[in-house]
C-alpha positions in Angstrom: 0.0 0.0 0.0 1.3 3.5 -0.8 1.2 5.7 2.3 1.8 9.3 3.1 5.1 8.8 4.8 6.5 5.9 2.7 5.6 3.3 5.5 2.9 0.7 5.4 -0.2 0.7 7.6 -1.7 4.1 7.0 -5.4 3.7 6.5 -6.9 5.3 3.4 -9.8 7.8 3.9 -13.1 7.8 2.1 -12.7 7.4 -1.7 -13.3 10.6 -3.7 -13.8 11.3 -7.4 -11.9 13.5 -9.9 -14.6 15.8 -11.2 -12.5 17.9 -13.6 -9.1 18.2 -15.1 -8.4 21.8 -16.2 -5.7 23.6 -18.2 -5.2 27.2 -19.3 -3.5 29.0 -22.2 -1.6 32.3 -22.1 -4.0 35.2 -22.0 -3.9 38.9 -21.0 -6.5 39.9 -18.5 -8.3 43.3 -18.8 -6.1 46.1 -17.5 -3.0 44.0 -17.4 0.1 43.8 -19.7 1.4 40.4 -18.7 0.1 37.1 -19.8 -1.3 34.6 -17.4 -2.6 31.0 -17.5 -5.1 31.5 -14.7 -8.1 31.0 -17.0 -8.5 27.2 -16.7 -11.1 25.2 -18.5 -12.0 21.5 -18.1 -10.8 19.1 -20.8 -12.4 16.0 -22.2 -10.2 12.8 -22.2 -7.0 11.9 -20.5 -4.0 14.3 -20.1 -0.5 13.3 -19.2 0.9 14.6 -15.9 4.6 15.0 -15.3 6.7 16.4 -12.5 6.2 19.9 -13.9 2.5 19.7 -14.3 -0.2 18.9 -16.9 0.4 18.5 -20.6 -0.6 21.7 -22.3 -1.1 23.9 -19.2 0.3 27.4 -19.4 2.5 28.6 -16.5 3.5 32.1 -17.4 5.3 33.6 -14.4 7.6 31.0 -13.0 8.9 33.2 -10.3 5.7 32.5 -8.3 4.0 29.7 -10.2 4.8 26.2 -11.3 8.0 24.2 -10.4 8.2 20.7 -8.8 6.5 21.7 -5.6 3.7 23.6 -7.3 3.1 21.2 -10.2 -0.6 20.9 -9.6 -3.2 23.1 -8.0 -6.2 21.4 -6.4 -9.6 22.6 -5.2 -12.1 20.5 -3.3 -15.8 20.6 -4.3 -16.9 21.2 -0.8 -14.8 24.4 -0.5 -16.0 25.5 -4.0 -19.6 25.0 -2.9 -19.0 27.3 0.1 -17.6 29.9 -2.3 -20.6 29.6 -4.5 -22.8 30.3 -1.4 -20.6 33.3 -0.4 -20.6 34.8 -3.9 -24.3 33.8 -4.5 -23.5 32.3 -7.9 -22.2 29.1 -9.4 -18.4 28.6 -9.5 -17.3 26.9 -12.8 -14.7 24.2 -12.7 -11.3 25.9 -13.2 -12.6 29.3 -12.3 -10.2 29.7 -9.4 -7.3 28.7 -11.7 -7.2 25.1 -10.4 -6.0 22.1 -12.4 -8.1 19.6 -10.5 -11.5 19.6 -8.9 -12.1 16.7 -6.5 -15.6 15.8 -5.5 -16.2 15.3 -1.8 -12.9 17.0 -0.8 -12.8 19.8 1.8 -9.7 22.0 1.5 -9.7 22.8 5.2 -8.9 19.1 6.1 -5.8 18.9 3.9 -2.4 18.9 5.6 1.1 19.0 4.3 2.1 15.5 3.2 -1.4 14.2 2.6 -1.4 12.2 -0.6 -4.0 11.8 -3.4 -3.8 8.6 -5.5 -5.5 8.7 -8.8 -4.8 5.6 -10.9 -1.1 5.5 -11.2 -0.7 9.1 -10.2 0.4 10.1 -6.7 0.2 13.7 -5.6 1.5 15.1 -2.3 0.3 18.4 -0.8 3.0 21.0 -0.2 1.4 24.4 0.5 -1.8 26.4 0.3 -2.6 28.8 -2.6 -1.8 32.3 -1.5 -4.1 34.7 -3.6 -2.5 37.4 -5.7 -3.5 40.5 -7.7 -4.0 38.4 -10.9 -6.6 36.3 -9.0 -8.4 39.4 -7.8 -8.5 40.8 -11.3 -9.9 37.6 -12.7 -12.6 37.6 -10.0 -13.4 41.3 -10.7 -13.0 42.2 -7.0 -9.9 44.2 -5.9 -10.6 43.0 -2.3 -10.7 39.3 -3.2 -7.2 38.6 -2.0 -8.2 39.7 1.5 -11.5 37.9 1.2 -9.9 34.6 0.1 -7.4 34.8 3.0 -10.1 35.6 5.5 -12.1 32.5 4.4 -9.3 30.2 5.4 -10.2 27.4 3.0 -7.4 27.7 0.4 -6.9 25.3 -2.4 -3.5 23.7 -2.3 -0.4 22.8 -4.4 1.0 19.4 -4.9 4.2 17.8 -6.0 4.0 14.8 -8.3 5.4 11.7 -6.6 4.3 9.4 -9.5 3.4 10.6 -13.0 0.7 9.2 -15.2 -2.5 10.1 -16.9 -5.5 11.9 -15.4 -9.1 12.0 -16.6 -12.3 13.3 -15.1 -14.3 10.6 -13.4 -11.4 8.7 -12.0 -11.5 7.4 -8.4 -9.3 9.3 -5.9 -7.9 7.9 -2.7 -6.7 10.3 0.0 -3.9 9.1 2.3 -3.5 11.1 5.5 0.1 12.1 6.5 0.9 10.4 9.7 3.5 12.9 11.1 2.9 16.4 12.4 -0.2 17.6 10.7 0.0 21.2 9.5 -3.2 22.1 7.7 -3.6 24.4 4.7 -5.6 27.0 6.8 -2.8 26.9 9.5 -0.1 27.5 6.9 -2.2 30.4 5.4 -2.5 32.0 8.9 1.3 31.6 9.5 2.3 33.1 6.1 4.7 36.0 6.6 5.1 35.3 10.3 8.0 34.0 12.2 7.6 30.6 13.9 9.8 29.0 16.6 9.9 26.1 19.0 7.4 23.3 18.5 5.8 25.0 15.5 9.1 25.4 13.7 10.0 21.8 14.5 6.6 20.6 13.1 7.2 22.5 9.9 10.7 21.1 9.4 9.6 17.5 10.0 6.9 17.7 7.3 7.4 17.4 3.5 6.9 21.1 3.0 7.5 23.2 -0.1 11.2 23.6 -0.8 10.9 27.5 -0.8 9.3 27.3 2.7 12.1 25.0 3.9 14.7 27.5 2.8 12.7 30.4 4.3 12.5 28.6 7.7 16.3 29.1 8.0 15.3 32.5 9.4 12.1 31.1 11.0 9.8 32.9 8.5 6.9 31.2 6.8 7.2 32.2 3.1 6.9 30.1 0.0 
């Protein structure tokens, strides 16, 4: 059995389902000069996934996006349903710039090191999505960065432990990390702050984003 820490015996959680696989192409948003791949749309059929992400998906600003520890961005359907209630309108798959939408998943329950197994693909959660000005522009709300952070139910980035093909409708197994559990909302709250003692030790013992591990040399949570 594949487990979150490489050891056997970790119980799998309730099976989930991959609702959508989404990619984007380089586009320029209104009022902006740079190109972005944030406009994601669901695709029909299987797509190849490698260590740098999905086949055909645009990653335009590699200073802040993409890379091995941000290869895939995931949103859970439960969290998107709450956003739909908050915004009083439907949220289309891919609207938040996510690559994958997983039915039955609540972002708030995901911790660093949790794994998602989809067919031959294995993903490992590394960090929450921190909203940016491009996201606010896409949502048509200059205050959306603050709103997203206040909600504390961020989508999350994953590294690819095992590559393969993904297609909507596939079964998803979630494997809970058995070490110190640092949830995505906790990481979002800690972002930009300095941690020490037990909190710092917990971060360093988990399979965190490589940028965060480097930042923690000074105790600061940045990624």
